[in-house]
Amino acid sequence: QAGGRRTIQGELERAIALVTGQRVTVIGAGRTDTGVHAEGQVIAFDVGWQRDDETLMRALNATLPGDIALQDIRQHTGFHPRFDAVARVYRYTIVQASQRQPLLRDRSWQLSASLDDTAVRRACACLIGTHDFAAFGHAPQGDNTVRVVRRSEWVAHTTPYGRMCLYHVEANAFLQHMVRRIVGMLVEVGRGRLNVADFEAALASGKMVNGVTLAPPQGLVLESVRYPADEELE
């Protein structure tokens, strides 16, 4: 990152070098925007290590800063976290409350206006299937903007402070800023500034939607990355 900003990849590579004495390049399943969280990011690196996997994970976690931790580690010959992945799952959190919620400020987009859940769910359903998603993002590499969305679901429930709305989306891959642009436009539909037909027309246009708020990054979480073995278990 420009300006020497901390990155998860950089911190991981530093920890691996300190623990093993070997400099490696960490490969991830994908990159997330600055401020986006990850519960289920998957990485890979090649390193010579004579002890067991659990010992390596404990040593790395003891070296990593407090906001990064490995949850599992195992040897897998020939594995590539990005190219072997068959799907990614994201979750976006929106909080609707009349007063700000300080404990959720780094994990949600906080809105004071209420949203029409029925209209938002109808818009969500438009995204299921194979579509050209150029309206919502840029291809990280190449010009192919076609993606397959397997899940696009809006779930809302009441809380003591107001309401929490969760947008769940699963696709074979995502364009840059795709989820954040989708959420921004879903909020416009929920507020009544756009209708579902507008949302459908934007998707069908195959052109970047201008003038729509890009949902802030802190509400977005990469929940998991799925691989062929996961599909076989279903």
CSV table of C-alpha atoms in Angstrom, one decimal:
chain,number,residue,atom,x,y,z
A,1,GLN,CA,0.0,0.0,0.0
A,2,ALA,CA,1.1,3.5,-0.7
A,3,GLY,CA,2.6,5.4,2.2
A,4,GLY,CA,3.8,2.3,4.0
A,5,ARG,CA,0.3,1.6,5.4
A,6,ARG,CA,-0.1,-1.6,7.4
A,7,THR,CA,-1.6,-4.5,5.5
A,8,ILE,CA,-2.7,-8.0,6.6
A,9,GLN,CA,-0.4,-9.5,3.9
A,10,GLY,CA,2.5,-7.5,5.1
A,11,GLU,CA,2.0,-8.4,8.8
A,12,LEU,CA,1.7,-12.0,7.9
A,13,GLU,CA,4.9,-12.0,5.9
A,14,ARG,CA,6.7,-10.2,8.7
A,15,ALA,CA,5.5,-12.8,11.3
A,16,ILE,CA,6.5,-15.8,9.1
A,17,ALA,CA,9.9,-14.3,8.6
A,18,LEU,CA,10.4,-13.8,12.3
A,19,VAL,CA,9.2,-17.3,13.2
A,20,THR,CA,10.8,-19.3,10.4
A,21,GLY,CA,13.7,-17.1,9.3
A,22,GLN,CA,12.4,-17.4,5.8
A,23,ARG,CA,11.0,-14.6,3.6
A,24,VAL,CA,7.8,-15.7,1.7
A,25,THR,CA,5.0,-14.2,-0.3
A,26,VAL,CA,1.6,-14.8,1.1
A,27,ILE,CA,-1.1,-15.5,-1.5
A,28,GLY,CA,-4.7,-14.7,-0.5
A,29,ALA,CA,-8.1,-15.8,-1.9
A,30,GLY,CA,-8.7,-12.2,-2.7
A,31,ARG,CA,-8.0,-8.6,-1.7
A,32,THR,CA,-10.5,-6.6,0.4
A,33,ASP,CA,-10.8,-2.8,0.5
A,34,THR,CA,-9.2,-0.9,3.3
A,35,GLY,CA,-11.6,-1.1,6.3
A,36,VAL,CA,-13.3,-4.3,5.2
A,37,HIS,CA,-13.1,-7.2,7.7
A,38,ALA,CA,-12.5,-10.9,7.1
A,39,GLU,CA,-13.7,-13.8,9.2
A,40,GLY,CA,-12.8,-16.4,6.7
A,41,GLN,CA,-10.0,-15.2,4.5
A,42,VAL,CA,-7.8,-18.1,3.1
A,43,ILE,CA,-4.1,-17.7,2.4
A,44,ALA,CA,-1.2,-19.9,1.3
A,45,PHE,CA,2.6,-19.7,1.7
A,46,ASP,CA,5.5,-22.1,1.1
A,47,VAL,CA,7.9,-22.5,4.0
A,48,GLY,CA,10.3,-25.1,5.3
A,49,TRP,CA,9.2,-26.2,8.8
A,50,GLN,CA,10.3,-29.3,10.8
A,51,ARG,CA,7.7,-29.1,13.6
A,52,ASP,CA,3.9,-29.7,13.5
A,53,ASP,CA,1.3,-27.4,12.0
A,54,GLU,CA,-0.2,-26.5,15.4
A,55,THR,CA,3.1,-25.3,16.7
A,56,LEU,CA,3.6,-23.1,13.7
A,57,MET,CA,0.2,-21.6,14.1
A,58,ARG,CA,0.7,-20.8,17.7
A,59,ALA,CA,4.1,-19.2,17.0
A,60,LEU,CA,2.7,-17.1,14.2
A,61,ASN,CA,-0.3,-15.9,16.3
A,62,ALA,CA,2.0,-15.0,19.2
A,63,THR,CA,4.0,-12.8,16.7
A,64,LEU,CA,1.1,-11.3,14.8
A,65,PRO,CA,-0.5,-8.0,16.0
A,66,GLY,CA,-3.7,-8.2,18.0
A,67,ASP,CA,-6.1,-7.5,15.1
A,68,ILE,CA,-4.9,-10.5,13.0
A,69,ALA,CA,-5.0,-14.2,14.0
A,70,LEU,CA,-4.8,-17.5,12.1
A,71,GLN,CA,-7.7,-19.9,12.9
A,72,ASP,CA,-6.4,-23.0,11.2
A,73,ILE,CA,-3.4,-24.2,9.3
A,74,ARG,CA,-2.6,-27.4,7.3
A,75,GLN,CA,-0.3,-28.6,4.6
A,76,HIS,CA,-1.8,-28.9,1.1
A,77,THR,CA,0.4,-29.6,-1.9
A,78,GLY,CA,-0.4,-27.6,-5.0
A,79,PHE,CA,-3.2,-25.5,-3.3
A,80,HIS,CA,-3.9,-22.0,-4.6
A,81,PRO,CA,-6.4,-20.1,-2.5
A,82,ARG,CA,-7.6,-17.8,-5.3
A,83,PHE,CA,-7.7,-20.1,-8.4
A,84,ASP,CA,-9.0,-23.1,-6.5
A,85,ALA,CA,-11.9,-21.2,-4.9
A,86,VAL,CA,-15.4,-21.9,-6.2
A,87,ALA,CA,-17.3,-19.2,-4.2
A,88,ARG,CA,-16.9,-16.3,-1.8
A,89,VAL,CA,-19.5,-15.4,0.8
A,90,TYR,CA,-19.9,-11.8,2.1
A,91,ARG,CA,-22.1,-10.2,4.8
A,92,TYR,CA,-22.9,-6.5,5.1
A,93,THR,CA,-24.4,-5.1,8.3
A,94,ILE,CA,-26.7,-2.0,8.4
A,95,VAL,CA,-27.9,-0.6,11.7
A,96,GLN,CA,-31.1,1.5,11.7
A,97,ALA,CA,-31.2,3.5,14.9
A,98,SER,CA,-32.3,7.0,16.0
A,99,GLN,CA,-29.1,7.3,18.1
A,100,ARG,CA,-25.6,6.3,17.1
A,101,GLN,CA,-24.3,3.0,18.3
A,102,PRO,CA,-20.6,3.5,19.2
A,103,LEU,CA,-19.9,-0.2,19.8
A,104,LEU,CA,-21.0,-1.0,16.2
A,105,ARG,CA,-19.4,2.0,14.4
A,106,ASP,CA,-16.5,-0.1,13.1
A,107,ARG,CA,-18.7,-3.0,12.1
A,108,SER,CA,-21.7,-1.5,10.4
A,109,TRP,CA,-23.2,1.3,8.3
A,110,GLN,CA,-25.5,3.3,10.6
A,111,LEU,CA,-28.6,4.9,9.2
A,112,SER,CA,-31.4,6.9,10.9
A,113,ALA,CA,-33.9,6.4,8.1
A,114,SER,CA,-36.1,3.3,7.9
A,115,LEU,CA,-35.9,1.0,4.9
A,116,ASP,CA,-38.6,-0.8,3.0
A,117,ASP,CA,-37.6,-4.5,3.5
A,118,THR,CA,-40.1,-5.8,0.9
A,119,ALA,CA,-38.7,-3.6,-1.8
A,120,VAL,CA,-35.1,-4.4,-0.9
A,121,ARG,CA,-35.8,-8.2,-0.9
A,122,ARG,CA,-37.3,-7.9,-4.4
A,123,ALA,CA,-34.2,-6.1,-5.6
A,124,CYS,CA,-32.0,-8.7,-4.0
A,125,ALA,CA,-33.8,-11.5,-5.9
A,126,CYS,CA,-32.9,-9.8,-9.2
A,127,LEU,CA,-29.2,-10.6,-8.6
A,128,ILE,CA,-29.6,-14.4,-8.4
A,129,GLY,CA,-28.1,-16.2,-11.4
A,130,THR,CA,-25.5,-15.4,-14.1
A,131,HIS,CA,-25.3,-11.7,-15.0
A,132,ASP,CA,-23.0,-9.1,-16.3
A,133,PHE,CA,-22.3,-7.0,-13.1
A,134,ALA,CA,-20.4,-4.2,-14.8
A,135,ALA,CA,-23.0,-1.8,-13.3
A,136,PHE,CA,-21.7,-2.6,-9.8
A,137,GLY,CA,-17.9,-2.9,-10.2
A,138,HIS,CA,-14.7,-3.2,-12.2
A,139,ALA,CA,-13.0,-6.5,-13.1
A,140,PRO,CA,-9.7,-6.8,-11.1
A,141,GLN,CA,-8.0,-8.4,-14.1
A,142,GLY,CA,-9.2,-8.4,-17.6
A,143,ASP,CA,-12.6,-7.2,-18.9
A,144,ASN,CA,-14.9,-10.1,-17.9
A,145,THR,CA,-17.5,-8.7,-15.6
A,146,VAL,CA,-19.9,-11.7,-15.7
A,147,ARG,CA,-20.4,-13.4,-12.3
A,148,VAL,CA,-22.7,-16.1,-10.9
A,149,VAL,CA,-24.6,-15.1,-7.8
A,150,ARG,CA,-25.9,-18.1,-5.8
A,151,ARG,CA,-27.3,-16.2,-2.8
A,152,SER,CA,-28.6,-12.7,-2.4
A,153,GLU,CA,-30.6,-12.4,0.8
A,154,TRP,CA,-31.7,-9.5,3.0
A,155,VAL,CA,-32.5,-10.4,6.7
A,156,ALA,CA,-33.8,-7.8,9.2
A,157,HIS,CA,-34.6,-8.1,12.9
A,158,THR,CA,-35.5,-5.8,15.7
A,159,THR,CA,-32.9,-4.9,18.4
A,160,PRO,CA,-33.2,-2.9,21.6
A,161,TYR,CA,-31.7,0.2,19.8
A,162,GLY,CA,-33.7,-0.2,16.5
A,163,ARG,CA,-33.1,-2.7,13.7
A,164,MET,CA,-30.2,-4.6,12.3
A,165,CYS,CA,-30.3,-5.5,8.6
A,166,LEU,CA,-27.9,-8.1,7.2
A,167,TYR,CA,-27.2,-8.6,3.5
A,168,HIS,CA,-25.8,-12.0,2.6
A,169,VAL,CA,-24.3,-12.6,-0.9
A,170,GLU,CA,-22.5,-15.6,-2.3
A,171,ALA,CA,-20.9,-15.7,-5.8
A,172,ASN,CA,-18.2,-17.5,-7.7
A,173,ALA,CA,-16.2,-14.2,-7.6
A,174,PHE,CA,-16.7,-10.5,-7.1
A,175,LEU,CA,-15.8,-7.3,-9.0
A,176,GLN,CA,-13.9,-4.5,-7.2
A,177,HIS,CA,-16.4,-2.6,-5.0
A,178,MET,CA,-19.2,-4.9,-6.2
A,179,VAL,CA,-20.8,-5.7,-2.9
A,180,ARG,CA,-20.5,-2.1,-1.6
A,181,ARG,CA,-22.1,-0.7,-4.7
A,182,ILE,CA,-24.9,-3.3,-4.5
A,183,VAL,CA,-25.6,-2.4,-0.9
A,184,GLY,CA,-25.5,1.3,-1.7
A,185,MET,CA,-28.1,0.9,-4.4
A,186,LEU,CA,-30.2,-1.5,-2.2
A,187,VAL,CA,-30.4,1.3,0.4
A,188,GLU,CA,-31.6,3.7,-2.2
A,189,VAL,CA,-34.4,1.2,-3.1
A,190,GLY,CA,-35.2,0.8,0.6
A,191,ARG,CA,-35.4,4.6,1.1
A,192,GLY,CA,-37.7,4.9,-1.9
A,193,ARG,CA,-35.3,7.0,-3.9
A,194,LEU,CA,-35.2,4.2,-6.5
A,195,ASN,CA,-37.7,1.5,-7.3
A,196,VAL,CA,-37.1,-2.2,-8.1
A,197,ALA,CA,-37.5,-1.5,-11.8
A,198,ASP,CA,-34.7,1.0,-11.6
A,199,PHE,CA,-32.5,-1.5,-9.9
A,200,GLU,CA,-33.2,-4.2,-12.6
A,201,ALA,CA,-32.6,-1.7,-15.3
A,202,ALA,CA,-29.2,-0.7,-13.8
A,203,LEU,CA,-28.2,-4.4,-13.6
A,204,ALA,CA,-29.3,-5.0,-17.2
A,205,SER,CA,-27.5,-1.9,-18.6
A,206,GLY,CA,-24.0,-3.4,-18.1
A,207,LYS,CA,-22.7,0.1,-17.4
A,208,MET,CA,-21.3,1.5,-14.2
A,209,VAL,CA,-24.0,3.1,-12.1
A,210,ASN,CA,-23.1,6.7,-11.3
A,211,GLY,CA,-24.4,8.8,-8.4
A,212,VAL,CA,-25.1,5.9,-6.0
A,213,THR,CA,-23.5,5.9,-2.6
A,214,LEU,CA,-20.7,3.4,-2.1
A,215,ALA,CA,-21.6,1.7,1.1
A,216,PRO,CA,-18.8,2.3,3.7
A,217,PRO,CA,-16.2,-0.5,4.1
A,218,GLN,CA,-16.6,-1.2,7.8
A,219,GLY,CA,-20.0,-2.9,7.4
A,220,LEU,CA,-18.6,-5.5,5.0
A,221,VAL,CA,-17.2,-8.9,6.1
A,222,LEU,CA,-15.7,-11.7,4.0
A,223,GLU,CA,-17.4,-14.6,5.8
A,224,SER,CA,-15.8,-17.5,4.0
A,225,VAL,CA,-14.2,-18.8,0.8
A,226,ARG,CA,-15.5,-22.1,-0.5
A,227,TYR,CA,-13.6,-24.9,-2.3
A,228,PRO,CA,-14.6,-28.0,-4.2
A,229,ALA,CA,-14.3,-30.1,-1.0
A,230,ASP,CA,-16.9,-27.9,0.6
A,231,GLU,CA,-19.3,-28.5,-2.3
A,232,GLU,CA,-18.9,-32.3,-2.0
A,233,LEU,CA,-20.1,-32.1,1.7
A,234,GLU,CA,-23.4,-30.6,0.7
